[in-house]
Every structure is written in structure tokens, then in C-alpha cells.
XYZ file of C-alpha atoms in Angstrom:
495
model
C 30.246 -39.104 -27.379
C 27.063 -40.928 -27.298
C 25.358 -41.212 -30.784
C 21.428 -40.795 -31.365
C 20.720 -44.133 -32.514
C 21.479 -47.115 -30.918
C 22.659 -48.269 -34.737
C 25.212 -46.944 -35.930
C 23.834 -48.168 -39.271
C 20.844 -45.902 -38.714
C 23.261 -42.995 -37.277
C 25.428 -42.644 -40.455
C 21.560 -43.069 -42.515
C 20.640 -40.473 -40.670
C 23.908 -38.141 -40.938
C 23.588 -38.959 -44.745
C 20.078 -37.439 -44.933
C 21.500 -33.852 -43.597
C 23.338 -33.848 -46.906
C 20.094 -32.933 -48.985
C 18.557 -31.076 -46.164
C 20.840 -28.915 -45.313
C 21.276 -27.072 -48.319
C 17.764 -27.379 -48.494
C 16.987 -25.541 -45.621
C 19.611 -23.302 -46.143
C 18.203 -22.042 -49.869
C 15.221 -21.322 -48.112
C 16.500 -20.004 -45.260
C 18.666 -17.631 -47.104
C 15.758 -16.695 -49.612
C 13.490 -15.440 -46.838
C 16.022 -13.617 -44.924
C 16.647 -10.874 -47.249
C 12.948 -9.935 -46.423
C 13.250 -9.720 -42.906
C 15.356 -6.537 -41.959
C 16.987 -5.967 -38.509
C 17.293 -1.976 -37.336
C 20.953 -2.355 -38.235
C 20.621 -2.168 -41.832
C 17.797 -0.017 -42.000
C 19.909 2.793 -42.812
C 21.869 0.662 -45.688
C 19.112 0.083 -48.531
C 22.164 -0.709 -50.990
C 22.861 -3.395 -48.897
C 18.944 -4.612 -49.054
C 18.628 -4.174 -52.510
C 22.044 -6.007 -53.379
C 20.427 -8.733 -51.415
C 16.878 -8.848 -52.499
C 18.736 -8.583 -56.338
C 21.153 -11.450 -55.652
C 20.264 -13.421 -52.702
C 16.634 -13.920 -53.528
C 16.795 -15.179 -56.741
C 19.965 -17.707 -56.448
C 18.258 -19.207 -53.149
C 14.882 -19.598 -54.846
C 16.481 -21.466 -57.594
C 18.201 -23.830 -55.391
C 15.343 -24.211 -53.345
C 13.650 -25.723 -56.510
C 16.547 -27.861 -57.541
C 16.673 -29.298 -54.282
C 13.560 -29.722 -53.216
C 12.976 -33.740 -54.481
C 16.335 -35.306 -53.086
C 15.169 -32.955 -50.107
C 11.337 -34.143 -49.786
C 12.905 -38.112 -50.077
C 15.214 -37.304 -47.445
C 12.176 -35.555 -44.805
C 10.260 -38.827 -45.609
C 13.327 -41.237 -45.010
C 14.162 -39.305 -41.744
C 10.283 -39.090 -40.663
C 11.348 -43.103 -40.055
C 14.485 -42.988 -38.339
C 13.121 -40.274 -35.823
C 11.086 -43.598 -34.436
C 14.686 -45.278 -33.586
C 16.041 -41.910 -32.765
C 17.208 -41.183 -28.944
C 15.317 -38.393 -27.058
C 18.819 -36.709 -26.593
C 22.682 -37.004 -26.936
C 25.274 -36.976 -24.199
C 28.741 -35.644 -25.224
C 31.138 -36.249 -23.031
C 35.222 -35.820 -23.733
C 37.763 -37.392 -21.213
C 40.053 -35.059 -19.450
C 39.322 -31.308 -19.710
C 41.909 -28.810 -19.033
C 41.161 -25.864 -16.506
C 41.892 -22.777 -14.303
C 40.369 -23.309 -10.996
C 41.145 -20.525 -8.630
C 45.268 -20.238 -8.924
C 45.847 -23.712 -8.699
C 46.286 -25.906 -12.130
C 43.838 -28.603 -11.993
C 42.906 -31.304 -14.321
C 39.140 -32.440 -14.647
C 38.635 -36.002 -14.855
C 35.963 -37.008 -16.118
C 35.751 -40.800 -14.683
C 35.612 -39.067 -10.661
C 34.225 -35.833 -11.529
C 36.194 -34.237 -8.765
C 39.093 -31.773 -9.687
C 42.887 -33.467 -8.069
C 44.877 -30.621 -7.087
C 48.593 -30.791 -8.236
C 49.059 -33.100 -5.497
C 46.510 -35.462 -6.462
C 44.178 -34.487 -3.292
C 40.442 -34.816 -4.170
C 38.645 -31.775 -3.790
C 35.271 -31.559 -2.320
C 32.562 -29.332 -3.508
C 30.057 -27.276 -1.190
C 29.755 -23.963 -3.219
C 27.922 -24.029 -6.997
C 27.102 -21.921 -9.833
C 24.475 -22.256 -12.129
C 23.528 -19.995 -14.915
C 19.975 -20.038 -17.262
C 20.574 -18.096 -20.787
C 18.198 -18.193 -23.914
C 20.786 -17.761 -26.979
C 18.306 -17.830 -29.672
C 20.360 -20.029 -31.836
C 17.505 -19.786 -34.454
C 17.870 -19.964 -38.485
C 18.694 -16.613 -39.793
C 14.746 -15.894 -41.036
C 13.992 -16.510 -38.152
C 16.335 -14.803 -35.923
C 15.597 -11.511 -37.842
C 12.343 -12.034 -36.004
C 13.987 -11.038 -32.948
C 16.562 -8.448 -34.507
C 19.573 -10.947 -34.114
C 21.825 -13.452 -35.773
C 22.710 -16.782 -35.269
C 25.934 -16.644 -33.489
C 27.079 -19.380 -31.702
C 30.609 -19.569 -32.137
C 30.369 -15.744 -30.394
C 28.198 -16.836 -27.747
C 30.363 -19.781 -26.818
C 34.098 -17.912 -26.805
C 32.209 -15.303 -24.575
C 31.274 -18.109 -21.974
C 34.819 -19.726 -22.846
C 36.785 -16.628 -22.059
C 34.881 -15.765 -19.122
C 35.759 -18.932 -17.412
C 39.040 -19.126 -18.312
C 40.168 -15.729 -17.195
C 37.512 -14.344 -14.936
C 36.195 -17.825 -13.588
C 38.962 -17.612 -10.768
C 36.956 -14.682 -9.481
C 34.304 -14.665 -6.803
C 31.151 -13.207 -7.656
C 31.374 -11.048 -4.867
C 34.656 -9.920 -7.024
C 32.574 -9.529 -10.432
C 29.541 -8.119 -8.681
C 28.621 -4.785 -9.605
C 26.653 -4.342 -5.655
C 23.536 -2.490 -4.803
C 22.605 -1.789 -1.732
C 20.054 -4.228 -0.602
C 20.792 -7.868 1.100
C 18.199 -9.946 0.973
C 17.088 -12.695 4.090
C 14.676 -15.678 2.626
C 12.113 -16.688 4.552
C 13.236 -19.450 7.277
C 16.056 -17.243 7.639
C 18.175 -18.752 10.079
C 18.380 -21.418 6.722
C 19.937 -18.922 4.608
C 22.754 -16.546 4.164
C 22.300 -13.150 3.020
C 21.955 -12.755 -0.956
C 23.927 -10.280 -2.495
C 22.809 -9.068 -6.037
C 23.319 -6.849 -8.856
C 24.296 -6.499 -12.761
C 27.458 -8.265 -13.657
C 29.461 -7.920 -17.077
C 31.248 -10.981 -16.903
C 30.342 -14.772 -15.983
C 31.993 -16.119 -12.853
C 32.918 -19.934 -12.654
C 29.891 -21.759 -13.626
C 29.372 -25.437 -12.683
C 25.999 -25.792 -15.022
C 24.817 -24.014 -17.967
C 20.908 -24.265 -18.578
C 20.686 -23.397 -21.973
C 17.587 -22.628 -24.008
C 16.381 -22.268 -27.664
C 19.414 -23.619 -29.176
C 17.166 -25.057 -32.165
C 19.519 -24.546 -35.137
C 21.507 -28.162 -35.518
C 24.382 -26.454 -36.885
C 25.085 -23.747 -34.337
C 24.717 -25.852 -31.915
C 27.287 -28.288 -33.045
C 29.563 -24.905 -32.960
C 28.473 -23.945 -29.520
C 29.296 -27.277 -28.399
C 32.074 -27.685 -29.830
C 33.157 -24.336 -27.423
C 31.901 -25.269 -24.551
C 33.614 -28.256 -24.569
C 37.076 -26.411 -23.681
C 35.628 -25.978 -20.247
C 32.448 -28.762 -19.757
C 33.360 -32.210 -19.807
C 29.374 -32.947 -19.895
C 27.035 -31.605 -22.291
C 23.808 -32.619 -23.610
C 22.480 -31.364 -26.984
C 19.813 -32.282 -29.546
C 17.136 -32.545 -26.744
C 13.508 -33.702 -27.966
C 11.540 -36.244 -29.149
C 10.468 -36.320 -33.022
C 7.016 -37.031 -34.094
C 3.689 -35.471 -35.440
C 2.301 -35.270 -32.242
C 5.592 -33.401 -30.398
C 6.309 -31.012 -32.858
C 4.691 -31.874 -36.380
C 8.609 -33.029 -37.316
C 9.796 -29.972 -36.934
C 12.309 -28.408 -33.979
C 13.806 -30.218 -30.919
C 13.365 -28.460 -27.753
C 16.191 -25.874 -27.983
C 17.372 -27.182 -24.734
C 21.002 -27.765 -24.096
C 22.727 -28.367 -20.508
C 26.460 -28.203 -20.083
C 27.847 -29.762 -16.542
C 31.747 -29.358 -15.001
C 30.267 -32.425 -12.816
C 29.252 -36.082 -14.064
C 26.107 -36.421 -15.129
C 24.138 -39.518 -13.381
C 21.007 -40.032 -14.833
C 18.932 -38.139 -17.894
C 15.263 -38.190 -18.573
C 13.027 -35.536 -20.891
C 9.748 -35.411 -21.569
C 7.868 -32.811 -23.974
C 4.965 -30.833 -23.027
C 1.657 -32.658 -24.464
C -0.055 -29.267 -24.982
C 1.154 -26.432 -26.901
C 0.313 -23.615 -29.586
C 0.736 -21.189 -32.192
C 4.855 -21.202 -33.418
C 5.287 -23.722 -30.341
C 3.820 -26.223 -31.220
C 6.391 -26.705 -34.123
C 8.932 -26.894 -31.363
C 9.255 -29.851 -29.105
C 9.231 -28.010 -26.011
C 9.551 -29.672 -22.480
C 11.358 -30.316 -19.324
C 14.595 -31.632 -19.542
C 15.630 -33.298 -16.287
C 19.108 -34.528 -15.010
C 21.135 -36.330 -12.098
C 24.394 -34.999 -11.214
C 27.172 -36.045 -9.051
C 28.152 -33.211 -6.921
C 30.720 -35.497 -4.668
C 32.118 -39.204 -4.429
C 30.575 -41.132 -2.179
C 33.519 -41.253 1.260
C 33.632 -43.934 3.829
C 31.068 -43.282 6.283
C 29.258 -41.195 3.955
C 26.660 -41.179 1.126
C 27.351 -40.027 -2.737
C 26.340 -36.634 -2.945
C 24.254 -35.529 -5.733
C 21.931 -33.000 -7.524
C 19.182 -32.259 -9.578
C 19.194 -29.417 -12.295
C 16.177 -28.922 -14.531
C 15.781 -27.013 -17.887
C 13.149 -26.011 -19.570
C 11.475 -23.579 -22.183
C 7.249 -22.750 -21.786
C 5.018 -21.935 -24.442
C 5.291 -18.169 -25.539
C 2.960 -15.641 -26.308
C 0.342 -17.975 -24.959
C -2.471 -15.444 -25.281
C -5.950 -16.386 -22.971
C -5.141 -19.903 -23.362
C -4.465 -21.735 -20.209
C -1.588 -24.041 -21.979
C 1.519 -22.513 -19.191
C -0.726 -23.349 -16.618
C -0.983 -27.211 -17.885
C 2.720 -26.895 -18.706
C 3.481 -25.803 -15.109
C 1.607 -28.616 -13.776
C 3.666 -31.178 -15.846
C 6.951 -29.437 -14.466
C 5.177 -30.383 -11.056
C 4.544 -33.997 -11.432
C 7.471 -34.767 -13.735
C 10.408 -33.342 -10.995
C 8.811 -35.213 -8.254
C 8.281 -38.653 -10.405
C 12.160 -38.081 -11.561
C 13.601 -37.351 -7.935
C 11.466 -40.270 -6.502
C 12.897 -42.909 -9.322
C 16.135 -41.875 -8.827
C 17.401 -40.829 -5.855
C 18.014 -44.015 -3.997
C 20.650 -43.516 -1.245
C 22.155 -40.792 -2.718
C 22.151 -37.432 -0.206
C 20.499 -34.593 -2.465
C 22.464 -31.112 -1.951
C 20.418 -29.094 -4.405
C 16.936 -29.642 -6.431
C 16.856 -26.318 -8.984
C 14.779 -25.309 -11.959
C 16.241 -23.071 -14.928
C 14.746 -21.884 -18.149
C 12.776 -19.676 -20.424
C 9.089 -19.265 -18.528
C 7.952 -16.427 -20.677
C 5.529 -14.865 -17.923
C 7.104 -12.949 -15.148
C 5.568 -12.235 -11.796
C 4.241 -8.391 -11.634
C 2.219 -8.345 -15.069
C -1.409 -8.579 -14.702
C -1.702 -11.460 -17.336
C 0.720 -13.437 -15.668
C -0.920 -13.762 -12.070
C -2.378 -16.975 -12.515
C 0.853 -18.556 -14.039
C 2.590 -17.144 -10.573
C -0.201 -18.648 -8.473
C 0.784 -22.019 -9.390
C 1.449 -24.821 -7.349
C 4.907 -24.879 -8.576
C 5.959 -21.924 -6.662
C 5.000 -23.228 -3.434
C 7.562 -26.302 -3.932
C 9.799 -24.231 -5.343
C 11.235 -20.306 -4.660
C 11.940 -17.370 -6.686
C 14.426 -16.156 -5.101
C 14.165 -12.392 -6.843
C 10.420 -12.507 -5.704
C 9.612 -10.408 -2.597
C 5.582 -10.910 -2.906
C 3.474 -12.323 -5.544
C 3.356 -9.207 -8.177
C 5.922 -7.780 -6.806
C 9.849 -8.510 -7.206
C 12.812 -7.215 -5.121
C 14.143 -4.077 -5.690
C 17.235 -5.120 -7.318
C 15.798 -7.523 -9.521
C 15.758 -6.935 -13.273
C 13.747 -7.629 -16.298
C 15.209 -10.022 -18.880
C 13.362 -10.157 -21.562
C 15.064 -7.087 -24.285
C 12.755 -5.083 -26.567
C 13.887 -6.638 -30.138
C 13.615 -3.169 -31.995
C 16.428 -2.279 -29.600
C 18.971 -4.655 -29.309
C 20.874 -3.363 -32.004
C 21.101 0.429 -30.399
C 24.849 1.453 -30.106
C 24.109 2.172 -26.140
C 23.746 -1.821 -25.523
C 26.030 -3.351 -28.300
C 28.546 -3.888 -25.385
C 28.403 -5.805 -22.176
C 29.611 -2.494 -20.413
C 26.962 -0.741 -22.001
C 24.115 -2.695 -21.548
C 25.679 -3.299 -17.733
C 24.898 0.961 -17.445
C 21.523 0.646 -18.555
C 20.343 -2.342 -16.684
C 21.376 -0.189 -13.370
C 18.945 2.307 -14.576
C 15.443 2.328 -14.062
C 14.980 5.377 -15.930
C 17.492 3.981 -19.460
C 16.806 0.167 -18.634
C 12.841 1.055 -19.406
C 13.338 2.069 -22.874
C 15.667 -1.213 -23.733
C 14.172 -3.775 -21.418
C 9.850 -4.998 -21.806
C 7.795 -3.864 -19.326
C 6.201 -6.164 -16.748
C 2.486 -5.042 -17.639
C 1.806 -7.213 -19.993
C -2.677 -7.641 -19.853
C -2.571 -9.841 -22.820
C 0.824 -11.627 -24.242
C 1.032 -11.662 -27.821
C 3.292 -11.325 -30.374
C 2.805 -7.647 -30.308
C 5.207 -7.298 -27.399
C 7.942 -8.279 -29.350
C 7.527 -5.059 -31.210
C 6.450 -2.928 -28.350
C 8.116 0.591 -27.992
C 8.911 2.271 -24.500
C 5.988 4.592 -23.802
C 7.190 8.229 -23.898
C 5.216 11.687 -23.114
C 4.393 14.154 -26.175
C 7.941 15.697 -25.613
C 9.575 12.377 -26.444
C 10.626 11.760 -22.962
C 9.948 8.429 -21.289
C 6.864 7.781 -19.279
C 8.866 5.830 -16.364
C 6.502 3.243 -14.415
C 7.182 1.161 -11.443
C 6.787 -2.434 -13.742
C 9.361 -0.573 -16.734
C 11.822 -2.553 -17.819
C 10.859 -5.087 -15.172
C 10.001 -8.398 -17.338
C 11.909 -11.273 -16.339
C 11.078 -13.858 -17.314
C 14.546 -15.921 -17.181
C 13.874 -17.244 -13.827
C 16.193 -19.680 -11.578
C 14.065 -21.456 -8.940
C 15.107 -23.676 -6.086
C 13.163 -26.362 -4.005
C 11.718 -24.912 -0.876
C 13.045 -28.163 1.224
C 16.758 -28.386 -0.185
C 18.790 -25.928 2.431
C 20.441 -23.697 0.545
C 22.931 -20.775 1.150
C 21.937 -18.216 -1.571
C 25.491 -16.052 -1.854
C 24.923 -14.036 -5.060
C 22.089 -13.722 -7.871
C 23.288 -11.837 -10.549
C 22.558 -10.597 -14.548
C 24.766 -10.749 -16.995
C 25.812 -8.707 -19.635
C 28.474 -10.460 -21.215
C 26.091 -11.566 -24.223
C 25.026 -8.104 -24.944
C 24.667 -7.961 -28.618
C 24.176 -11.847 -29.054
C 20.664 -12.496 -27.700
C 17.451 -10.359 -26.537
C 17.455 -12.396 -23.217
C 19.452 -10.925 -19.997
C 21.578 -14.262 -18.806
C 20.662 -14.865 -14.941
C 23.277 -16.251 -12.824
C 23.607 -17.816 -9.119
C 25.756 -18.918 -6.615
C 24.962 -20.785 -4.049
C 26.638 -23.176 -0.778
C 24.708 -26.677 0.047
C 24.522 -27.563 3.498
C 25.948 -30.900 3.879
């Protein structure tokens, strides 16, 4: 593992600090929460009052006592976040796996899996996945009607892979009727697509608003059973980035070697954002060794995470234009000789393509270089395609708490319009967080052709990188866990 500083003088200064703050945050953490009630315990008020008697009180008092050794600490850190690395690569040696029903052992030093008879493998076919796992502190994952729980989220994506990564998608899918041929079609194979409950073998996980340092140690700590690469603590700490307060939430776990990193935050942001320092986190990977005769194959996979509820403001648009400029400025500095297989963006864009307020955001540039592949027109999607963005107020209803459940619903226009946001969003505000499905003065639901259509979880790939799409699928394995819908897709290079 890579440290943050560059000193390990500074590192253990630094890990030192989190001693004060931590309980720090904690007290107030757990002093607010009690005030912020998720639809689950709305029908337990012994439970709120027990908490609001206890809770609130005990946290408030340790809040006080530990607020000087905790201000010292801010102020001593405020320093070290000028030494501090934009990022930190964890990477463990060998990693154990299942791949297909052959035992294979993932080194780390070739990135390619040896067979049981020591016979490189090489790769043509690749998963990647985007998911937003609002790892949050509790206050302010009440917001959204969740919890933080990464340990969950990460044994979910663990299991998957373990015992249902041998599978095809084609196996997992759960099919609609429609096949889809991009445009330049003799380019592309037929996409297949639907609503899947479990994960298939993933190669990369793009990973978004994992701003709670803790839970993200834990989710780490799982994923590393399966990804040999991961990168965590992504963002750069100053007054200007984020006013010292959250990293970018961005997190990107690889079964390949990573090559080269780079991330740069957004220079404009707003409201709650602009505490978080929210950008475009770009790497290198190596897809295959470099043969005789050959070149080194490689890829590029981009996260990121745009500003939310951005209102009238044009700040996505700027943001969108960064995204622009930085991918080309990264793939021209590092490329080389290196043959590039795949160039994909994955993350949290918080507009989606049919709502009114979003058009301009879906005009961009950015979607000319690069596809959506569940767009059929701009403002309209395919018909399979799916929103992703959940209704907070309804996470917590018994019909979704499962990954079969919440599998049923997203196949339903009709059920998946009371659960999922609709895509006719005028004016995005914080108001749609809280936004009820609209129903007809017998209580039935009004059903509309943009209900339950919001996705904004979007995977998009670069218009001149030839790529076989084989299977786009949602994914309700993390029903419960998060308000986002995780988006997953499969795809063959053309070598």
C-alpha cells in the first residue's frame, strides 16, 4: 500500500490527528442523527425518544469536551493537507480467485491470470460497473433515508464475484425483448439488456460518494478479497477545493494493473458541493502484456461525481467541459505506444437525458466524443433503459428491501414509477429528494412516459474506441444499501 504522504513522519502525524477527530466527529455526528428520522422508525417513537433522551445529551457533552484537542488537531491537519497526496493506491500481492471453473491465481506483478498450467491468459471481453454507495456520516445519510453500510455493500460485491462471477451475463440477465444495433453498426454487436439481481464478474468498479474515511477503510478492506488494485481517499484538500472539508467520494477498484493515475477537482461548484472535492478521477490500465510482435494493450477508465441539485446555474455545464479537456490532455500524455482497447466514463452525473432541465447538460460536447449507450435520441432513452436515481422516502418500503424485490419493480413501469424519480425534472433542487409519485384522487398512480425514468448513473464510451457492447444491465443486488440503481456493462475490444 502506498501511503498519503511522501513522509512517513508526516503520515503517522497525520494518522495521530484522527485520534481527536474522530471522536469528534463522531459526538457530533451521533448528536444530530437522532433528529433526522428515516421512514423505518417512524412507526417506533420509543425508539426516537430513547434516543433523543440518551443519545442527544451524552454526544453533546462529548462534543464539548472534545472540541479543543479537536480544533488543534483541524488546524495541525489544515498543514499537512499541503504535503498530502491527491490519492492512495492500495495494492496487495497475490489475490485468490474463481475465474470461470478453472482455479486461477492473480498476480499482481503481470496482471494476467496463469491458468493451473501456468499459461497466460489474454483478455478481450470486460466488465465495468458505476455504483453511488452513499458511504456518508450517519446525519447525513438519514438525508437520503439510509445508513452507512459498507461492510454490507462490500460482502454483497464480494459474494457476487465469488459465486456468481463464473456466470455470463447473458446467464444473470433477466432479458427483455429488445436488441439494440449502435450506430456504425457493422462496429458493434447486438446489446442485450435488462434488470439483473446479481453482479457478474467485474474487471472495474467505479465507485462514487464513498466520503466517510472510516467506511471506506471497511469497504476496502472487502474488496480487496477480489481487487488487487484499488484507489481510495481521492481529492485534493484546501480552501479553495472543498473549504477542508470532504474528498471526492470517488473510489476505483481494478482486477487489472493500474498504469498511470491523475485527478483533478472541478474549479466550480455549489451549495452542499462545494464542501466536497468533487472531480474527475482518471486512470491507465493494463488490459494485456505487451507480446513479441505486438504492442502493450491498455485502457482508460474514468470516474467521476457532478455537482447536484445544481438549480439554474450553469456549473454541470462548466464541469462537463472540464471532463472534455481533462480525458483528452490525460490520453494524449500518456498513451505513448501503448494500443488503447477501451476509453470509458463512469459516475454520478445527476441530470439524465429526457427531463426538460437537463437538455442543455445532454447537448454537450461531451456526448458527441463519447456515447450513451441506453440513449436512443436526445430526450429520449431506449425502451429498456431504467431510471437510477430511488425516491429516498421509499427506499425503506418492504416491496424493495430485497434485490429480488426491487428486481420486480424495476421491470415495471407501472410499480417502478412510484419507487424510482421521474425524468421531468423543470428545475433540480433539493425538493426532488422528497418528491412523492403523483397519484389520481383515488390514490392510484398517474403513470407517465418519463416515470420512474431518471438515470442518472450513466456509463459512457468513446465514440472512436471499437467496441462490442454484449450486455448493459441494472443491478439490484444493493437494494436496501443505497438510493442509486448500480449500472453494469460488458463489453469485447476489438484487437
Amino acid at each position: 500500500m502506498r501511503m498519503d504522504f511522501d513522509s512517513a513522519v508526516l503520515h503517522y502525524i497525520f494518522e495521530l490527528t484522527e485520534i481527536f477527530l474522530r471522536p469528534f466527529f463522531n459526538s457530533f455526528n451521533n448528536f444530530l442523527s437522532p433528529f433526522i428520522i428515516t421512514t423505518s422508525e417512524w412507526n417506533k417513537p420509543w425508539l426516537i425518544l430513547s434516543r433523543l433522551l440518551i443519545k442527544v445529551p451524552i454526544n453533546f457533552a462529548a462534543f464539548i469536551v472534545l472540541f479543543a484537542p479537536a480544533f488543534v488537531s483541524f488546524c495541525l491537519r489544515i498543514i499537512l493537507y499541503r504535503f498530502k497526496k491527491p490519492y492512495i493506491l492500495s495494492c496487495v500481492d497475490d489475490i485468490y480467485s474463481l475465474h470461470g471453473n478453472e482455479n486461477t491465481i492473480y498476480n499482481t506483478r503481470s496482471g494476467l491470470r496463469s491458468g493451473l498450467r501456468g499459461q497466460e491468459k489474454l483478455f478481450s471481453t470486460f466488465s465495468v460497473a458505476t455504483l453511488n454507495v452513499c458511504l456518508l456520516p450517519e446525519a447525513l445519510s438519514r438525508f437520503n433515508n439510509l445508513e452507512c453500510l459498507a461492510k454490507e455493500i462490500g460482502e454483497r460485491l464480494v459474494i457476487d464475484q465469488m459465486h456468481y462471477g463464473s456466470l455470463s451475463p447473458r446467464d444473470l440477465a433477466s432479458k427483455v425483448n429488445h436488441v439494440l444495433h449502435r450506430k456504425n453498426a457493422e462496429k458493434f454487436e447486438p446489446l442485450e439488456a435488462g434488470v439483473n439481481v446479481h453482479f457478474p464478474e467485474l474487471d472495474f468498479l467505479c465507485i462514487q460518494e464513498c466520503f466517510h474515511r472510516g467506511c471506506s477503510k471497511k469497504l476496502l478492506k472487502e474488496l480487496h478479497k477480489v481487487y488487487p488494485w484499488i484507489i481510495y481517499d481521492v481529492g485534493v484538500f484546501s480552501w479553495r477545493s472543498n473549504y477542508y472539508g470532504f474528498n471526492s467520494g470517488l473510489m476505483f477498484a481494478s482486477r487489472h494493473p493500474i498504469l498511470n493515475i491523475d485527478f483533478k477537482y472541478f474549479p466550480v461548484s455549489c451549495g452542499t458541493c462545494a464542501m466536497a472535492c468533487k472531480g474527475l478521477l482518471m486512470t491507465k490500465v493494463l488490459l494485456n502484456e505487451k507480446t513479441p510482435g505486438s504492442k502493450r494493450e491498455v485502457g482508460y477508465i474514468y470516474v467521476t461525481h457532478l455537482q447536484a441539485f445544481d438549480g439554474e446555474k450553469v456549473v454541470t455545464l462548466k464541469q462537463l467541459q472540464c471532463i472534455l479537456e481533462w480525458t483528452i490532455s490525460f490520453r494524449r500524455k500518456t498513451t505513448g505506444s501503448d494500443k488503447v482497447l477501451c476509453d470509458i466514463i463512469c459516475g454520478d452525473f445527476n441530470f439524465d437525458n429526457i427531463s426538460p432541465g437537463d437538455k442543455k447538460c445532454c447537448q454537450h460536447d461531451l456526448f458527441t466524443v463519447y456515447a450513451d449507450v441506453c440513449r436512443e435520441t436526445l430526450g429520449k432513452d431506449r425502451v429498456w433503459a431504467v431510471g437510477t436515481e430511488m425516491r429516498p422516502l421509499y427506499v425503506k418500503k418492504e416491496e424493495v428491501m430485497t434485490p429480488e424485490g426491487l428486481q420486480r419493480i424495476l421491470k415495471d413501469p407501472c410499480l417502478r414509477e412510484n419507487y424510482v424519480i421521474n425524468a421531468d425534472i423543470q428545475f433540480c433542487s433539493l425538493s426532488i429528494m422528497y418528491s412523492h409519485p403523483k397519484k389520481d384522487k383515488h390514490g392510484n398512480i398517474v403513470t407517465t412516459p418519463a416515470g420512474g425514468k431518471r438515470r442518472i448513473d450513466l456509463i459512457l464510451c468513446r465514440n472512436d474506441c471499437p467496441l462490442r457492447i454484449e450486455s448493459y444491465n441494472f443491478v439490484s443486488r444493493l437494494a436496501d444499501l443505497t438510493d442509486h440503481i448500480p449500472v453494469v456493462m460488458s463489453f469485447t475490444c476489438d484487437g
